[in-house]
mmCIF file of C-alpha atoms in Angstrom:
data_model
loop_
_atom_site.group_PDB
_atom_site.id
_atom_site.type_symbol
_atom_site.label_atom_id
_atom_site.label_comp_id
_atom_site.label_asym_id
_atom_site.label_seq_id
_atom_site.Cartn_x
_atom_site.Cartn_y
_atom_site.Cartn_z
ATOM 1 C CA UNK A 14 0.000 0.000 0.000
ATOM 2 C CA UNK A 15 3.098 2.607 0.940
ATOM 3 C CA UNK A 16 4.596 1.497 -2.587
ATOM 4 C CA UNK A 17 1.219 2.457 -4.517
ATOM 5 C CA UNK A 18 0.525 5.630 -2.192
ATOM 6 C CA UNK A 19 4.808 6.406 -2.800
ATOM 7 C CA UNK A 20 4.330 5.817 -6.512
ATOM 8 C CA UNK A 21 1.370 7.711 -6.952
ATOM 9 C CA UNK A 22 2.780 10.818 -5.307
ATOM 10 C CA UNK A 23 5.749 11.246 -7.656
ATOM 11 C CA UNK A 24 3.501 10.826 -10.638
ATOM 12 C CA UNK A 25 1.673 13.610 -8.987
ATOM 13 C CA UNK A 26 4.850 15.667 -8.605
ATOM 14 C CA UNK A 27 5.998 15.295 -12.044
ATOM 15 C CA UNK A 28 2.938 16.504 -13.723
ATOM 16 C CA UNK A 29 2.888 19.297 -11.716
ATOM 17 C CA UNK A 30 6.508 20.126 -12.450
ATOM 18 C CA UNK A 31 5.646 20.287 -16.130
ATOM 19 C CA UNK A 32 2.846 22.017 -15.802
ATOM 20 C CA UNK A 33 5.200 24.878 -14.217
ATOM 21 C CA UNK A 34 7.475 24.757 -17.265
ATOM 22 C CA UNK A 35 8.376 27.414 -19.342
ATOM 23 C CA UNK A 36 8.864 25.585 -22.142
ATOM 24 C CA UNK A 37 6.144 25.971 -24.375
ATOM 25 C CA UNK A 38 3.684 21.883 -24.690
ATOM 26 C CA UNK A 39 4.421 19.587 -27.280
ATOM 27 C CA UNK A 40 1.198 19.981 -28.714
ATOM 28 C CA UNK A 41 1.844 23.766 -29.702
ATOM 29 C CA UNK A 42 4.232 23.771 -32.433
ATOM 30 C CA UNK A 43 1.898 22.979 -35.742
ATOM 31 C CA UNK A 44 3.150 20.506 -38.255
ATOM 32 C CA UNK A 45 3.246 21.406 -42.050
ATOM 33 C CA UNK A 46 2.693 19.290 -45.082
ATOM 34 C CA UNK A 47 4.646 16.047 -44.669
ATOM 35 C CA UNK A 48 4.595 16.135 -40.911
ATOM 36 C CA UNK A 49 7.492 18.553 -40.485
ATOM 37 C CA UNK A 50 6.899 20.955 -37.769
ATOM 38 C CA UNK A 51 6.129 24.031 -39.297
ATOM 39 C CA UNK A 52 8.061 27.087 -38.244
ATOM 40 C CA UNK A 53 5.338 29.627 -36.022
ATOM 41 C CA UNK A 54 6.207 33.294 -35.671
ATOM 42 C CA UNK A 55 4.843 35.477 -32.737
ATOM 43 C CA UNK A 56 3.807 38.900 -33.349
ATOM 44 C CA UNK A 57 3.144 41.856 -30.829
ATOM 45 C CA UNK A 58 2.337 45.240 -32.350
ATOM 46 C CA UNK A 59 2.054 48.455 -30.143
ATOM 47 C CA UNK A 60 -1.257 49.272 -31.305
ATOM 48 C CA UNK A 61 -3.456 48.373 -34.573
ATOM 49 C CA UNK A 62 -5.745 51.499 -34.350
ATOM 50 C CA UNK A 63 -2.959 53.268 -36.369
ATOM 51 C CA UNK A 64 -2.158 52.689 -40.372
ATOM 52 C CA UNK A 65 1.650 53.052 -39.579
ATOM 53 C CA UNK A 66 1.132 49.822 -37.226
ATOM 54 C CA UNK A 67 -1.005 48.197 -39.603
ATOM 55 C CA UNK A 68 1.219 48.226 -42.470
ATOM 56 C CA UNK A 69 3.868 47.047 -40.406
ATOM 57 C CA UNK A 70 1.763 44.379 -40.022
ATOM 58 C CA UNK A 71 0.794 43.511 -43.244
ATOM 59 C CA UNK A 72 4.640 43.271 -44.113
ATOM 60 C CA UNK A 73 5.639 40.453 -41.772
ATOM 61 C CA UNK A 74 1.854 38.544 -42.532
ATOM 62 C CA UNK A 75 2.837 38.915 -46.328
ATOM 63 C CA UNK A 76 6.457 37.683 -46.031
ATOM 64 C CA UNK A 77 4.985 35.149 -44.196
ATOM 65 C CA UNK A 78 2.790 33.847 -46.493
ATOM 66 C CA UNK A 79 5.471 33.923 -49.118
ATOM 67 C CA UNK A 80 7.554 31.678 -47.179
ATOM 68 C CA UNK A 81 5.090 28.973 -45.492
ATOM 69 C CA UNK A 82 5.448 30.482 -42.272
ATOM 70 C CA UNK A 83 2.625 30.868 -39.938
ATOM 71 C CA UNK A 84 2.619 34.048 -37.558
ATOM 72 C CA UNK A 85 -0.416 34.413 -35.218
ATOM 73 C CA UNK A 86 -0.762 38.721 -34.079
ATOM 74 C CA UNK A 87 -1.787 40.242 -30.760
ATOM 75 C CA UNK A 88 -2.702 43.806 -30.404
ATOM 76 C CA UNK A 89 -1.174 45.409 -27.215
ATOM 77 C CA UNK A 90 -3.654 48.262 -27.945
ATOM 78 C CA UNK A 91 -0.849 50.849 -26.268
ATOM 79 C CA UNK A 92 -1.244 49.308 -22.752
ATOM 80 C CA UNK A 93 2.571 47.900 -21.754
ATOM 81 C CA UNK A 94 1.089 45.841 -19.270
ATOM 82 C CA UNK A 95 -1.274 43.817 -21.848
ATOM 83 C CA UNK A 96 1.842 43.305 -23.971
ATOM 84 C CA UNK A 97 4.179 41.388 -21.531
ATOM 85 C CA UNK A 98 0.922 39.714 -21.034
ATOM 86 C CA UNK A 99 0.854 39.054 -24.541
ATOM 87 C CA UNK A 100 4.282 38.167 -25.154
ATOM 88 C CA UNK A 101 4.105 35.446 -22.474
ATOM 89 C CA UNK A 102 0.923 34.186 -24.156
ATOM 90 C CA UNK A 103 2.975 33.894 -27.527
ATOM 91 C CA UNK A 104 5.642 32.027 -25.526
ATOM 92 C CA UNK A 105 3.365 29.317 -23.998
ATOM 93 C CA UNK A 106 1.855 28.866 -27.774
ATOM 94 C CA UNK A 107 5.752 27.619 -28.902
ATOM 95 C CA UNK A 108 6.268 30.107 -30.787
ATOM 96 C CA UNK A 109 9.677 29.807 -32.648
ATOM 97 C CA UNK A 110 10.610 33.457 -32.495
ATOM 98 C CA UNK A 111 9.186 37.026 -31.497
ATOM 99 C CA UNK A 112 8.630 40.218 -33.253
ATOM 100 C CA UNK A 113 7.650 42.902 -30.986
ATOM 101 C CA UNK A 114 7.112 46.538 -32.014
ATOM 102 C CA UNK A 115 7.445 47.654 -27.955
ATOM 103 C CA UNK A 116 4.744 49.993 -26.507
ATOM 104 C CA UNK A 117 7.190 50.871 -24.047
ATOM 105 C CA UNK A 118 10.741 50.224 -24.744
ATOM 106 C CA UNK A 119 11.499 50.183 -20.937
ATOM 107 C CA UNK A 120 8.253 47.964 -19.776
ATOM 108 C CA UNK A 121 9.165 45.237 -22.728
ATOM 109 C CA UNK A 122 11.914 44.267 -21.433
ATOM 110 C CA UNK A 123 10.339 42.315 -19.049
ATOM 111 C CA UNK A 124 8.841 40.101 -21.599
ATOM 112 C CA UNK A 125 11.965 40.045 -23.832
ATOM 113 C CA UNK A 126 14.310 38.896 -20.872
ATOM 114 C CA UNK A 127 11.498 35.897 -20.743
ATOM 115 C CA UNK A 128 11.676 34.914 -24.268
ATOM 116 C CA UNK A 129 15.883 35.097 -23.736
ATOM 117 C CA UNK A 130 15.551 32.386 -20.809
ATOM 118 C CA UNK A 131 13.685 29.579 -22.695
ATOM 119 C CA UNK A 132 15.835 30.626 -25.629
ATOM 120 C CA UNK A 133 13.349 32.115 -28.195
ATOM 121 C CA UNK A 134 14.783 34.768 -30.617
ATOM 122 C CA UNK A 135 13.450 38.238 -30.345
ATOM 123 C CA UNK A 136 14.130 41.290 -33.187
ATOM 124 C CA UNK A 137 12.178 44.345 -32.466
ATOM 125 C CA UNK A 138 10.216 46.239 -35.174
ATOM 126 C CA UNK A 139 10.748 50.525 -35.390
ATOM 127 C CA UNK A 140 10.995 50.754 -31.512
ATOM 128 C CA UNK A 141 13.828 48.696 -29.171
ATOM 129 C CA UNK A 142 13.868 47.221 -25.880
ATOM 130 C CA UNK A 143 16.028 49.009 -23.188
ATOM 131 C CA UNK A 144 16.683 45.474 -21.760
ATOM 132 C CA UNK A 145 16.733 41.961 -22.520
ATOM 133 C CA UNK A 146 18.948 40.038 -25.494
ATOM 134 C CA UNK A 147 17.527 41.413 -29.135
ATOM 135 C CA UNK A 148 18.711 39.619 -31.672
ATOM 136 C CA UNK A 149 18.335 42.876 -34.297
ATOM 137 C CA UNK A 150 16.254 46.381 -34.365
ATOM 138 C CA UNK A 151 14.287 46.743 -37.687
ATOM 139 C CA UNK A 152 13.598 50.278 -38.150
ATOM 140 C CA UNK A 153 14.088 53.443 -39.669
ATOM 141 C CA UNK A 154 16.979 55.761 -38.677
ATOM 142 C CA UNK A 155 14.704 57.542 -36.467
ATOM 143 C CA UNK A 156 17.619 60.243 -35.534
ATOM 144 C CA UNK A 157 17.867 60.620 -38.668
ATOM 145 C CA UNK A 158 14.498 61.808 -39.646
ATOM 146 C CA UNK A 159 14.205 64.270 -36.798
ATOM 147 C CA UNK A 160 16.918 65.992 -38.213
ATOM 148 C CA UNK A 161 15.274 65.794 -41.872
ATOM 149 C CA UNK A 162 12.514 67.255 -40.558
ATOM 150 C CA UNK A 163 14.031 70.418 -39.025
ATOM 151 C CA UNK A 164 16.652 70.962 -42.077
ATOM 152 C CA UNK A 165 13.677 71.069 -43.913
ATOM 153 C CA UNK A 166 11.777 73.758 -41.239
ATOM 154 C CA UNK A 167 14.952 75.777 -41.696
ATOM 155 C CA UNK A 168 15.285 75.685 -45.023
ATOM 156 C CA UNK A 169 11.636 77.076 -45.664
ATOM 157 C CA UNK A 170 11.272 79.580 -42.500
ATOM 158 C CA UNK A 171 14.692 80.514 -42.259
ATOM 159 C CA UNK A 172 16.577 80.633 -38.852
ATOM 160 C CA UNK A 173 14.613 81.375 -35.985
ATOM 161 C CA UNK A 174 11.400 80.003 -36.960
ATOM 162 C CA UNK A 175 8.795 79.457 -33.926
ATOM 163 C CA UNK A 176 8.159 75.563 -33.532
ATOM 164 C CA UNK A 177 5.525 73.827 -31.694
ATOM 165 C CA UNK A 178 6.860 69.627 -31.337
ATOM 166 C CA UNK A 179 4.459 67.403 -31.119
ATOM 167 C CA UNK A 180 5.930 64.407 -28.728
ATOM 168 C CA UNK A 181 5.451 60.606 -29.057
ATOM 169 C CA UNK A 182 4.548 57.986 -26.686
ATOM 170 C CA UNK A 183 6.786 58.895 -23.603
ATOM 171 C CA UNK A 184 9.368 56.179 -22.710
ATOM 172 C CA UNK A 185 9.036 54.647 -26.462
ATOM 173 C CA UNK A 186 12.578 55.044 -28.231
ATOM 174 C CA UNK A 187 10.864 56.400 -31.456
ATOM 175 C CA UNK A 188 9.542 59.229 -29.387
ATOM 176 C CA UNK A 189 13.424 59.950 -27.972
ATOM 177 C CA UNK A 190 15.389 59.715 -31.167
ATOM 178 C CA UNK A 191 13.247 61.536 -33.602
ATOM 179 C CA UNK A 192 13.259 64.118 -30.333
ATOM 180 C CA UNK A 193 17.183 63.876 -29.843
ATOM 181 C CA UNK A 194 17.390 64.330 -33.792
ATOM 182 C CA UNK A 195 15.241 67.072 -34.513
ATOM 183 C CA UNK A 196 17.002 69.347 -31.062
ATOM 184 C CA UNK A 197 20.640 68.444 -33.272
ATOM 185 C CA UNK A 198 19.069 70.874 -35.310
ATOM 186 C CA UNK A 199 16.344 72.954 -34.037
ATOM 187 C CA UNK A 200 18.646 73.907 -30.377
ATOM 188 C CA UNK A 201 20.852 75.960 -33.280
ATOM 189 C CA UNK A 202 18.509 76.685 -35.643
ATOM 190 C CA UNK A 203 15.361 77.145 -34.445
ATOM 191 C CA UNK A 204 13.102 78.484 -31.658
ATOM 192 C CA UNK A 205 10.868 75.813 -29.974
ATOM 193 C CA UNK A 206 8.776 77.608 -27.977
ATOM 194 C CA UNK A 207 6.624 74.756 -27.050
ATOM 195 C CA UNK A 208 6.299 70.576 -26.900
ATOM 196 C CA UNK A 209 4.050 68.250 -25.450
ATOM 197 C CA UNK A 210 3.190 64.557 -25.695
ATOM 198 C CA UNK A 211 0.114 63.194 -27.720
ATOM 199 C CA UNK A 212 0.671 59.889 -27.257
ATOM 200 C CA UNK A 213 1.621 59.273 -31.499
ATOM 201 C CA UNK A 214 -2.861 59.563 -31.524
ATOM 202 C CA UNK A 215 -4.868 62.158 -33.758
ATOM 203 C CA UNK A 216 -7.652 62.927 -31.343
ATOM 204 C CA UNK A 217 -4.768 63.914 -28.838
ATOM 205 C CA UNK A 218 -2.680 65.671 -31.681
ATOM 206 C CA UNK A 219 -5.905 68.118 -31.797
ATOM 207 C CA UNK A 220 -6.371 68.386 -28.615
ATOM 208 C CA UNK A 221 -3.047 69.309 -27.587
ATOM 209 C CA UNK A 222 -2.708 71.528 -30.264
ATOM 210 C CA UNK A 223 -5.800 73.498 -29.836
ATOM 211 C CA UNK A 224 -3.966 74.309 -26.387
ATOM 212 C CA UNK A 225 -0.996 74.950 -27.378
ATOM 213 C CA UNK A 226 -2.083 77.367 -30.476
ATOM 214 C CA UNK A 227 -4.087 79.493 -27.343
ATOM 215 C CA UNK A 228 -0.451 80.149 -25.406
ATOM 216 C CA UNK A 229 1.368 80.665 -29.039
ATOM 217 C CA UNK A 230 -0.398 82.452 -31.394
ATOM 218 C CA UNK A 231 2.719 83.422 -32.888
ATOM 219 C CA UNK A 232 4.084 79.925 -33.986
ATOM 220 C CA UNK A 233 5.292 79.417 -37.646
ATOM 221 C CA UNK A 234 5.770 75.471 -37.955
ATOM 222 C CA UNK A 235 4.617 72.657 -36.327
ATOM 223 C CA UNK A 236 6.998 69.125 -35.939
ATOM 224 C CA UNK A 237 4.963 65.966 -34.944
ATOM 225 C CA UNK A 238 6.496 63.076 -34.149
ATOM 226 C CA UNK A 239 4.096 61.045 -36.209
ATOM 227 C CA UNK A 240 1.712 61.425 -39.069
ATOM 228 C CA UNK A 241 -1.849 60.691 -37.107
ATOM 229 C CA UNK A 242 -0.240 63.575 -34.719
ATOM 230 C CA UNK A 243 0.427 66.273 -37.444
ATOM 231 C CA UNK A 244 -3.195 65.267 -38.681
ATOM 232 C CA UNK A 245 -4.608 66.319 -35.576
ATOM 233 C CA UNK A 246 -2.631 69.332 -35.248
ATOM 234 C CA UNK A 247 -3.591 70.204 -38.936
ATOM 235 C CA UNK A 248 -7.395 69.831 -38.242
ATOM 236 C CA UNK A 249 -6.706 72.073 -34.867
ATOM 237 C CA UNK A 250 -5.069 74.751 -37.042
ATOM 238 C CA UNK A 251 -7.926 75.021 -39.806
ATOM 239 C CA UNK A 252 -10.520 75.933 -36.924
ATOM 240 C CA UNK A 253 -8.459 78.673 -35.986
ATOM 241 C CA UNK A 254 -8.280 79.749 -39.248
ATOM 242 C CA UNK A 255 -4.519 80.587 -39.270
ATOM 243 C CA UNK A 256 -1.908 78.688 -41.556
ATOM 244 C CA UNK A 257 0.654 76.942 -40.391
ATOM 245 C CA UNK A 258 3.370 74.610 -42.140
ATOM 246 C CA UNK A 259 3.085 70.595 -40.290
ATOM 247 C CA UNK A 260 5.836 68.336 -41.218
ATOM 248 C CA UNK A 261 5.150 64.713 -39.756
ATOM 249 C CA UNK A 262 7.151 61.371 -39.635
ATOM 250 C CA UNK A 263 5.970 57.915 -41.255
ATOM 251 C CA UNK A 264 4.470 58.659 -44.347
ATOM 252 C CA UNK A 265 1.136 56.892 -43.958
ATOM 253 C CA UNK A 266 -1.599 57.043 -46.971
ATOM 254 C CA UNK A 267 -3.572 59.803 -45.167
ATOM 255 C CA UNK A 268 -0.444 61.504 -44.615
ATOM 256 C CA UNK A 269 0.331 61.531 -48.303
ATOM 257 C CA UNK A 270 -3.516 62.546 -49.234
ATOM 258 C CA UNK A 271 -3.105 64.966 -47.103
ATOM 259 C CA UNK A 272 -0.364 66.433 -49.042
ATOM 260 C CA UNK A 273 -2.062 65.719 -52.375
ATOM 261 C CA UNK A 274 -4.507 68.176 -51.168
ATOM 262 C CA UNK A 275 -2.143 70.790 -50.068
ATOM 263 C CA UNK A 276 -2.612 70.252 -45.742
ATOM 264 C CA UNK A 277 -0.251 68.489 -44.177
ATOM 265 C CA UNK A 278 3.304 70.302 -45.865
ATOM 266 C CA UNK A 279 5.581 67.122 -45.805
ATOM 267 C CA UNK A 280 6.428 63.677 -44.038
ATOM 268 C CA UNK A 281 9.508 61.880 -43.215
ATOM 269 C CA UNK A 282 8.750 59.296 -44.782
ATOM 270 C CA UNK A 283 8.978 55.480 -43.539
ATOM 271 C CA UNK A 284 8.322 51.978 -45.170
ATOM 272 C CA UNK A 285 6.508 49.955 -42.691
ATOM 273 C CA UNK A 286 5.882 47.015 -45.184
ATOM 274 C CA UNK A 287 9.509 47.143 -45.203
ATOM 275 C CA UNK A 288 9.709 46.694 -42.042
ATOM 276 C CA UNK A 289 7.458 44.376 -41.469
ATOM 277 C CA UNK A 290 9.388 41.958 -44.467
ATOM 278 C CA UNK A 291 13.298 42.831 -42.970
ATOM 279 C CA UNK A 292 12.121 41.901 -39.392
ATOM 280 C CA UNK A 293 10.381 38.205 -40.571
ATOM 281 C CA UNK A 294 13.534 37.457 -42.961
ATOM 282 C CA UNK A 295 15.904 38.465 -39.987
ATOM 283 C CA UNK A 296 13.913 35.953 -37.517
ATOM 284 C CA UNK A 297 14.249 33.299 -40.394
ATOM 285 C CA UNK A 298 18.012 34.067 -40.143
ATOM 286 C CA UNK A 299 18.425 33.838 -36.741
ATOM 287 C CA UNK A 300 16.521 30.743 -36.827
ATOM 288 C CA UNK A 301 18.561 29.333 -39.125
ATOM 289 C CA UNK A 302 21.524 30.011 -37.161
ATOM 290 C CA UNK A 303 23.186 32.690 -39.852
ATOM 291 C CA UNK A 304 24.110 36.026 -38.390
ATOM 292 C CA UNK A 305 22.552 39.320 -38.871
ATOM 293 C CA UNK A 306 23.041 43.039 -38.112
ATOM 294 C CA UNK A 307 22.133 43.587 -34.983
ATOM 295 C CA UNK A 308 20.437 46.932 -36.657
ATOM 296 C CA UNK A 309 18.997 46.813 -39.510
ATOM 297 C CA UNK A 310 17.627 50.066 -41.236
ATOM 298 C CA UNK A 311 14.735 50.792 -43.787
ATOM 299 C CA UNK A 312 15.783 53.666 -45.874
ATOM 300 C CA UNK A 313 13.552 57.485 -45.638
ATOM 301 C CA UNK A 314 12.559 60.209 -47.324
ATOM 302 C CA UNK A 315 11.077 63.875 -47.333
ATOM 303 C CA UNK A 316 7.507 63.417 -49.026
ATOM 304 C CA UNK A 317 6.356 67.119 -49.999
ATOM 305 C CA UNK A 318 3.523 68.209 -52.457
ATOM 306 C CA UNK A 319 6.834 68.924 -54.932
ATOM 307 C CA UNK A 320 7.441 64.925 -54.786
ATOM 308 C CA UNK A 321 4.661 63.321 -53.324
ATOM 309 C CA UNK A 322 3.788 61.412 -56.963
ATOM 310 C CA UNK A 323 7.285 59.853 -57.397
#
């Protein structure tokens, strides 16, 4: 009877120990044609209520589907606490690698350092983690544009102009490096007389703007960090009836209609389908055990009404 009760006991133990694994079940990784296991891709995007994010999206699905691969999306909606949520998710499906376009560069990498310790691969897409092991940053030279974006302010206002900037998501790296590019500039150049966060969201971009157009009726340009922003801020500046030059960052098809139809004055332009495609080839690579750059950039460019149809 103490044999049975003994043996039953550590059959009892064991299943609980796997249970507490962090390895991904068995029964999670999907088999392709011919009963090879079929290589699954886990995909966490900031938000999907903007066409930026979307695109981005539609770039790593696409490659996907080009190359066999299956890649199952989660929507953080913005909230940084949802995404390490959803990151762990991805992990317990057996996922065999992770592309996450961070919320929060600082609150990912929490979830990152979790895919490092059962050993899954993660590249980050146009944002990176401030922790954690990532394999490669796709993205655009986001330094690069802010300083695009201010030559071109310069260039059209002369030295001196009054700025309003239009901040990003605080804490996401996109948010600090167009920032950090766009002062290289605009602390010599320029006068910013004003910035704020709106969170990379339209409704906000108004919002804030409205506000900010009360305490500087004098401002000449504005700089938003994103294109739904600069929308906002353009929509905010038509009620007031004054005119004032917007230059925003991504490029996004209502950012480029926009300029078709002489409102928003120019873009920096990104390719988020680009993106999307260099991020699931580089987690391919990885997979594969080749090596790759641990950043890997998607070229820009200044969209204005003079070039908007090339």
């Amino acid at each position: 009877m103490k044999k049975w009760t003994l043996t039953l006991v550590s059959m009892m133990l064991i299943v609980v120990l796997a249970g507490c694994s962090l390895e991904p079940p068995g029964w999670a990784k999907p088999k392709a044609a011919g009963g090879k296991e079929q290589k699954k891709i886990g995909l966490s995007i900031s938000t999907l209520n903007n066409p930026f994010f979307v695109s981005l999206k539609d770039g790593v699905v696409a490659e996907a589907q080009k190359q066999g691969i299956q890649v199952v999306v989660v929507d953080a909606q913005n909230d940084s606490a949802k995404q390490t949520n959803d990151v762990d998710d991805l992990i317990q499906q057996g996922v065999d690698a992770l592309l996450i376009n961070p919320a929060d560069s600082a609150a990912i990498s929490t979830a990152v350092q979790s895919a490092n310790t059962v050993g899954i691969p993660v590249i980050t897409l146009d944002r990176s983690a401030d922790k954690g092991d990532v394999a490669a940053l796709v993205a655009s030279d986001n330094a690069k544009g802010g300083r695009m974006a201010a030559e071109y302010i310069v260039k059209q206002l002369g030295e001196g102009a009054k700025v309003i900037e239009l901040e990003g998501v605080p804490g996401a790296s996109a948010t600090r490096e167009r920032g950090k590019g766009f002062h290289e500039i605009a602390d010599q150049k320029l006068d910013v007389v004003a910035k704020q966060s709106a969170d990379f969201d339209r409704s906000k971009g108004l919002n804030v703007m409205e506000n900010l157009l009360q305490g500087n009726p004098d401002v000449q340009a504005v700089f938003a960090h994103n294109d739904e922003m600069a929308l906002g801020a353009i929509e905010a500046i038509q009620s007031s009836g004054k005119d004032i030059p917007v230059i925003g960052f991504d490029g996004n098809d209502d950012a480029i209609k926009s300029i078709q139809d002489g409102k928003l004055t120019a873009t920096v332009a990104q390719q988020p389908e680009l993106i999307g495609q260099l991020a699931l080839q580089a987690a391919l690579d990885v997979l594969s055990g080749k090596q790759v750059e641990k950043s890997i950039p998607a070229e820009l460019k200044l969209v204005t009404k003079e070039n908007v149809n090339q």
